[in-house]
Coordinates of C-alpha atoms in Angstrom, one line a residue:
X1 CA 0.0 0.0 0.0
X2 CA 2.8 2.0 -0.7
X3 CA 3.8 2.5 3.2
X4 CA 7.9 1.3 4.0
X5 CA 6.9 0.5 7.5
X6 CA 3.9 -2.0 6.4
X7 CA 6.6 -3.7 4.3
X8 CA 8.9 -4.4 6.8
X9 CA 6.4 -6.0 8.5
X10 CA 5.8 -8.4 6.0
X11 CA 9.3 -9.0 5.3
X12 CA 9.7 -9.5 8.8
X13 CA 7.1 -12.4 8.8
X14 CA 7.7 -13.6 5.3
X15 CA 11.1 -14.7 7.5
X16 CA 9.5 -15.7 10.6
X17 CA 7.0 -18.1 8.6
X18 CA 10.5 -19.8 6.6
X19 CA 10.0 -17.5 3.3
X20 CA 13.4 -17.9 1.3
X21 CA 11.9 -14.7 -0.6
X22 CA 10.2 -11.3 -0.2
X23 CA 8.8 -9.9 -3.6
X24 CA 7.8 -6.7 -4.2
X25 CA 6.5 -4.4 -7.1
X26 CA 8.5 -1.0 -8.8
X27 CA 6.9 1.0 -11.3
X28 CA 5.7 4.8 -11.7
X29 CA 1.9 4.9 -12.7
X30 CA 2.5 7.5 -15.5
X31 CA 4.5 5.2 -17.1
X32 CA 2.5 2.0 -17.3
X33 CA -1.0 3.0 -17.5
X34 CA -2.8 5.8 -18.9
X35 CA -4.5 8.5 -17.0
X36 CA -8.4 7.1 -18.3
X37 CA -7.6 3.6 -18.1
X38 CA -10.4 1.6 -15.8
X39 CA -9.2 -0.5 -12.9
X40 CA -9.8 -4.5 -13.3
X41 CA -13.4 -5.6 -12.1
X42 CA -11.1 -6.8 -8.4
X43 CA -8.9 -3.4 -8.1
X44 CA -12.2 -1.7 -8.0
X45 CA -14.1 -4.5 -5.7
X46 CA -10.9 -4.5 -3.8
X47 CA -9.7 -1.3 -3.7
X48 CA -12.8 0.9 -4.8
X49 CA -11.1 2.7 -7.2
X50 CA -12.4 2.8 -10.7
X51 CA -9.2 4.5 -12.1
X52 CA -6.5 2.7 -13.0
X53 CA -3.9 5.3 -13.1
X54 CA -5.2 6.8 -9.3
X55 CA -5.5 3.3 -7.7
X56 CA -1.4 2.7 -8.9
X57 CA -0.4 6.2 -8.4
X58 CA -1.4 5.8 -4.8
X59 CA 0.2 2.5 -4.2
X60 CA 3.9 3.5 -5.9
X61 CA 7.0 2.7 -4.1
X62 CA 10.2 4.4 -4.9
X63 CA 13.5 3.4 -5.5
X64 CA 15.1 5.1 -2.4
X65 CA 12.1 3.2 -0.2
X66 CA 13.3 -0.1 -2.1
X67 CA 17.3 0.4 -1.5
X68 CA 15.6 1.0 2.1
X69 CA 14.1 -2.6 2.4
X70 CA 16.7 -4.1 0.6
X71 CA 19.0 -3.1 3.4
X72 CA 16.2 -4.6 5.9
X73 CA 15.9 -7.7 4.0
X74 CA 19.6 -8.1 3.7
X75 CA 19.6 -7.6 7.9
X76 CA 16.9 -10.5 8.5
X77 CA 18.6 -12.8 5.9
X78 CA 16.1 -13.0 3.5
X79 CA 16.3 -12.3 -0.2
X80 CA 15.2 -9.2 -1.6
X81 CA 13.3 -9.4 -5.2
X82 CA 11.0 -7.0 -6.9
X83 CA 9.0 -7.2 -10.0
X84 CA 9.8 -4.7 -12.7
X85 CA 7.4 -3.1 -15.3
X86 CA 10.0 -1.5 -17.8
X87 CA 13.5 -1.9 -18.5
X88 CA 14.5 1.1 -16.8
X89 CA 13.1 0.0 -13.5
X90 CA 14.9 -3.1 -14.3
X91 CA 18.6 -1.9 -14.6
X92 CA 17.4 0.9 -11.2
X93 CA 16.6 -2.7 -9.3
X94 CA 19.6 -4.5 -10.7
X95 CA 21.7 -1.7 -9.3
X96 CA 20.7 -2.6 -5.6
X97 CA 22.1 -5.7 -5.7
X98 CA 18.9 -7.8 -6.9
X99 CA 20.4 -11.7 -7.7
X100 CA 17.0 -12.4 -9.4
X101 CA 14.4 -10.9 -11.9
X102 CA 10.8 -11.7 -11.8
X103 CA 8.7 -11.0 -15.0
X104 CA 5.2 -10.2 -13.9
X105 CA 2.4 -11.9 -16.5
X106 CA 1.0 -8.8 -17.5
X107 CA 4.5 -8.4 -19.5
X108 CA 5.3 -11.6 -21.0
X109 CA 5.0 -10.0 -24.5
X110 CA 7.3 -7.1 -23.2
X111 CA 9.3 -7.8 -25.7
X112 CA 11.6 -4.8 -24.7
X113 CA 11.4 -6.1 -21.2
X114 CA 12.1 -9.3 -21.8
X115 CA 15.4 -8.5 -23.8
X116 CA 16.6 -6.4 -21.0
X117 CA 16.1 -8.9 -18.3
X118 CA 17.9 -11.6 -20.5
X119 CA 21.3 -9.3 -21.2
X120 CA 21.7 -9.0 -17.4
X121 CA 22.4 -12.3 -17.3
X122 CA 20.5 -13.6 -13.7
X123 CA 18.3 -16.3 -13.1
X124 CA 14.8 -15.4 -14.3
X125 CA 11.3 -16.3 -13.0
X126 CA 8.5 -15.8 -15.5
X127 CA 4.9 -15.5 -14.7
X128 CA 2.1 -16.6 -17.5
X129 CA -1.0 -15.6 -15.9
X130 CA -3.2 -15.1 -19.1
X131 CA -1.1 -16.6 -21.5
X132 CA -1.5 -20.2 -23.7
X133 CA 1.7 -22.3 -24.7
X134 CA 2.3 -20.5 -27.5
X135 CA 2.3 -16.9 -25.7
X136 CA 4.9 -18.7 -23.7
X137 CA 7.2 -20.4 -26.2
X138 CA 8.1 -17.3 -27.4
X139 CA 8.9 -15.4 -24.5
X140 CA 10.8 -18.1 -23.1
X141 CA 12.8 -17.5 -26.7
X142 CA 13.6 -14.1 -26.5
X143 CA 15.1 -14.9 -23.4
X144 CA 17.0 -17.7 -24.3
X145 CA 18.9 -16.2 -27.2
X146 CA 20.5 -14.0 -25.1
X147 CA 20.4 -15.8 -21.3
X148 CA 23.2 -18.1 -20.3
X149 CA 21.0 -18.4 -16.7
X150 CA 18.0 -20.5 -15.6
X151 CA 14.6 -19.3 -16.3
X152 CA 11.8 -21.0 -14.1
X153 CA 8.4 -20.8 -16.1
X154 CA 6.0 -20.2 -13.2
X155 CA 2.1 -20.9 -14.1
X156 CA -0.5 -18.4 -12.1
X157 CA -4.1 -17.6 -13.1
X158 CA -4.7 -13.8 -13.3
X159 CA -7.9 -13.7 -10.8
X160 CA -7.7 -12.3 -7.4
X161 CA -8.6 -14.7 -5.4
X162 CA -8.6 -17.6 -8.1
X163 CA -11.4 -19.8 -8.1
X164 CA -10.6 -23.5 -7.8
X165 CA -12.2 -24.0 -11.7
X166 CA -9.5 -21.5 -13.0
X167 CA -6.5 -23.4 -11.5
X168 CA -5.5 -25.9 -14.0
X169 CA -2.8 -27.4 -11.7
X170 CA -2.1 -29.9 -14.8
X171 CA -0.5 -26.6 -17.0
X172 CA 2.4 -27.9 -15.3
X173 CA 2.7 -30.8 -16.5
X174 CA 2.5 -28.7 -20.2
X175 CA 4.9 -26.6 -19.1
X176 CA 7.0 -29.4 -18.6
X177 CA 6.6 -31.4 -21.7
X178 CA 6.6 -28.8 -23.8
X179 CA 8.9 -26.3 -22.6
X180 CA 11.4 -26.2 -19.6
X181 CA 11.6 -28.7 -16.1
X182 CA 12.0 -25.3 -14.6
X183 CA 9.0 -25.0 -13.5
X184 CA 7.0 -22.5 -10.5
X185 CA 3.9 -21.9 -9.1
X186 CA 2.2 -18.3 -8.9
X187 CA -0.5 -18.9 -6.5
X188 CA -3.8 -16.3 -6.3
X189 CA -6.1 -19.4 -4.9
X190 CA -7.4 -19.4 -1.3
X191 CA -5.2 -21.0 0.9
X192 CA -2.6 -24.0 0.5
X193 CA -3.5 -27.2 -1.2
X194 CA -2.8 -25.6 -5.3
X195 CA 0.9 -24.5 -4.2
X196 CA 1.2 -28.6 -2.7
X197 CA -0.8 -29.8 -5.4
X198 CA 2.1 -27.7 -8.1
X199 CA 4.9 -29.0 -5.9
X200 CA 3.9 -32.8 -6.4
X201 CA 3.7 -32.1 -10.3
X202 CA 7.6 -30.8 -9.9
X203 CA 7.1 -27.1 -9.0
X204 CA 10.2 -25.8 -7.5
X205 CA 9.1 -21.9 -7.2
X206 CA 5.8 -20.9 -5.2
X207 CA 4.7 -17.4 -4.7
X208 CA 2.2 -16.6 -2.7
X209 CA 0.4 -12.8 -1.7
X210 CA 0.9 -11.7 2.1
X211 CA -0.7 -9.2 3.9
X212 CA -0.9 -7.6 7.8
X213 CA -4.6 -7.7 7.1
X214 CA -6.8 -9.3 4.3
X215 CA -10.0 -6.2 5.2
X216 CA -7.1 -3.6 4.1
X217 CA -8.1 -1.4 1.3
X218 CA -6.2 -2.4 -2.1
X219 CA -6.3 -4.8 -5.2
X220 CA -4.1 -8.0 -3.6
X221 CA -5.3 -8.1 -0.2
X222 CA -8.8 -10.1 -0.5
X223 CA -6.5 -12.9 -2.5
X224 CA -3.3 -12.9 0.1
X225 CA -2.6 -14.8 3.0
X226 CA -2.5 -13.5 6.6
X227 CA 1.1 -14.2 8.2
X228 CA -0.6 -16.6 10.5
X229 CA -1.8 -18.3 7.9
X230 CA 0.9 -17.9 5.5
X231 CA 3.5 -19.7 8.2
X232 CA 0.9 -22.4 8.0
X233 CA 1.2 -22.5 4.2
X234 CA 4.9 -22.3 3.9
X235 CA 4.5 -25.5 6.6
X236 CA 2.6 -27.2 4.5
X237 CA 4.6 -27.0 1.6
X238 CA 7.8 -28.2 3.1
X239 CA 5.7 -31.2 4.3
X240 CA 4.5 -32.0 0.8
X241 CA 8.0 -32.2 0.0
X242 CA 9.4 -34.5 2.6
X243 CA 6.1 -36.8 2.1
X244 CA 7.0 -36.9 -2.1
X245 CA 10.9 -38.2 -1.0
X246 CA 13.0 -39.7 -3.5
X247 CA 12.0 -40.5 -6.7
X248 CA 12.8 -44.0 -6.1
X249 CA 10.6 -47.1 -4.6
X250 CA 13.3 -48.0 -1.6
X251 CA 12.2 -49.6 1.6
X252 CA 12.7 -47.1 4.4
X253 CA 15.4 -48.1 7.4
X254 CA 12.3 -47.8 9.8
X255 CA 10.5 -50.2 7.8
X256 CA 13.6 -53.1 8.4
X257 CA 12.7 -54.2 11.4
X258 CA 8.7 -54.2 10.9
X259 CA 9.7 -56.3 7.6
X260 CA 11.4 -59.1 9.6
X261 CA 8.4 -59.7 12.1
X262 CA 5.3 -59.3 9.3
X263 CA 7.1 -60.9 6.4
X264 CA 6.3 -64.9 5.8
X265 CA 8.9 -68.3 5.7
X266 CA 8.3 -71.2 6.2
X267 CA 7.3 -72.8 9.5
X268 CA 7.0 -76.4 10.4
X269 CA 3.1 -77.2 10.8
X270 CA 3.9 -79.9 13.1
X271 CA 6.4 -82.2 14.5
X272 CA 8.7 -83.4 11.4
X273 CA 10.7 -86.3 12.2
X274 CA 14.6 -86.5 10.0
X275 CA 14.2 -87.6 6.4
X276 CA 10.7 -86.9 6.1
X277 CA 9.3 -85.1 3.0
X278 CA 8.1 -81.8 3.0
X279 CA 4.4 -81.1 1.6
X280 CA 1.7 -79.0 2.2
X281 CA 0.5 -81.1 4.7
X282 CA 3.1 -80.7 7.1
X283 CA 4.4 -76.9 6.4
X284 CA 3.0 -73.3 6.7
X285 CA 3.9 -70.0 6.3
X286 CA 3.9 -68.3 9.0
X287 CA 5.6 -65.0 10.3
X288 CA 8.3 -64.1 11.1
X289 CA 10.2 -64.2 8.0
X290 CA 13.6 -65.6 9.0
X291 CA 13.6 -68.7 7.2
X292 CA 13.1 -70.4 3.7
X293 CA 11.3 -67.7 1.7
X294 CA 8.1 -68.0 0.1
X295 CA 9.4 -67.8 -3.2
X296 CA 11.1 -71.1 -2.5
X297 CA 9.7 -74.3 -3.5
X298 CA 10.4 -76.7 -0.8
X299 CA 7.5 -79.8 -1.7
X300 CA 8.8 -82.9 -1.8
X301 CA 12.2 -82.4 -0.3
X302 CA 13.6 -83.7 2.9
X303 CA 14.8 -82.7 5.9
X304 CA 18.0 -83.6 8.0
X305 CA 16.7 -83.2 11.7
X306 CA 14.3 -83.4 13.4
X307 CA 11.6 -80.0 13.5
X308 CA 9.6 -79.0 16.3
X309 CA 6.6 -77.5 15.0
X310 CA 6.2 -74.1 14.9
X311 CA 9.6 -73.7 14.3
X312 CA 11.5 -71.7 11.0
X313 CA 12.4 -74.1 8.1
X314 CA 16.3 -72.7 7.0
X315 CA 18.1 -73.9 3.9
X316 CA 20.3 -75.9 6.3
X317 CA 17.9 -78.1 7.7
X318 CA 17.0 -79.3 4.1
X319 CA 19.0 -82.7 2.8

């Protein structure tokens, strides 16, 4: 809401709840709208403010008030980004030291932008809200031919909040075939399960809308999450990823020790005397495992000693 002392707030709980980013927006209202442009249909339900150009005008940040909370993210140890809407803004952000860029989805066919961004030569996170395959291809092109750095293609739907019908979680998987295994999630849904849904299709970037207080006046606020809430998300997220694992069907150390008491051999169904031949008639599987396995055909052959019942069956009791 354009106020430096709301923002370190939220950069200060972006940390607390485990955040490994704090994003932010630069831009000067006369340069990216025009003074009659109307506001979306949500920045006028949320910020009841008909006029584009007065709803951004009011919500501006500079580029002294970002070198400000650069220096405060730098303090708490958590990385300062902030989305740029022209290249100028760009190179001003760059000059404070920012290791990223972020290309909001309102300027994927920025082609100017996008040119700038890829000369600079940093890892690059795109956003495609609005945008098919196609619109995509070719903004992940400009920036190729001239970026020697990762770009992570993030999906987001454009809505604020985003319905659950307007998610497409699957994009990813799109994305992925079609275009990069870079891939991110720009989340604008109502709390947590899209972002864990995104990270089990591969997503390795989620962004998600804070606020101090979701009744606050302005566009982003309705569609954002509380901090107490958020430190819930962020939670949630990192337990999606220790429940996904490996990529690899291993048996878990824990699992060892349940394995030898609930796994099968073969047991002795009653007394067996030496020489006698083994058939179903006189041997079970039972558990614990321990003994012959299952997989082990053992009918018709003899043993050398005599068996108690209930007892394993090894290899070395067999003639």
């Amino acid at each position: 809401n354009g106020n430096i002392d709301i923002a370190k707030k939220l950069v200060e709980g972006a940390k607390l709840s485990g955040a490994d980013i704090v994003k932010f927006q630069y831009f000067k209202a006369e340069e990216l709208v025009t003074k009659n442009a109307k506001s979306t249909d949500y920045q006028k339900a949320n910020a009841g403010i008909n006029n584009q150009y007065e709803l951004l005008k009011s919500l501006e940040v500079s580029i002294e008030q970002l070198k400000e909370i650069k220096l405060f993210c730098d303090g708490l140890g958590v990385e300062f980004l902030c989305t740029s809407f022209s290249e100028y803004g760009l190179k001003e952000l760059c000059k404070l030291g920012m290791k990223k860029i972020k290309i909001p989805s309102g300027e994927i066919n920025n082609k100017p932008l996008l040119l700038a961004a890829s000369k600079l030569d940093k890892e690059i996170y795109l956003s495609t809200g609005m945008s098919n395959i196609q619109e995509i291809k070719e903004a992940v092109k400009i920036l190729k031919d001239n970026l020697n750095k990762n770009i992570t293609v993030m999906h987001c739907t454009s809505l604020y909040p985003a319905p659950s019908d307007s998610l497409n979680i699957n994009a990813l998987v799109d994305i992925k075939n079609n275009i990069t295994n870079n891939i991110g999630y720009s989340d604008h849904s109502e709390g947590y399960l899209a972002s864990c849904l995104a990270v089990t299709l591969g997503a390795s970037v989620i962004e998600k809308h804070i606020t101090l207080n979701k009744n606050d006046k302005g566009p982003d606020h309705s569609a954002s999450l509380d901090l107490q809430y958020f430190s819930e998300y962020v939670e949630k997220i990192r337990e999606t990823e220790v429940m996904l694992g490996s990529k690899f069907k291993i048996i878990d150390k824990r699992e060892e020790k349940i394995k030898a008491l609930v796994r099968k051999s073969w047991h002795a169904k009653l007394d067996l005397e030496k020489g006698v031949k083994l058939s179903e008639k006189n041997i079970i599987l039972k558990r614990p495992m321990g003994g012959l396995s299952p997989l082990i055909k053992i009918y018709n052959k003899k043993i050398n000693k005599f068996i108690p019942a209930d007892t394993i069956i090894s290899d070395k009791d067999l003639e």
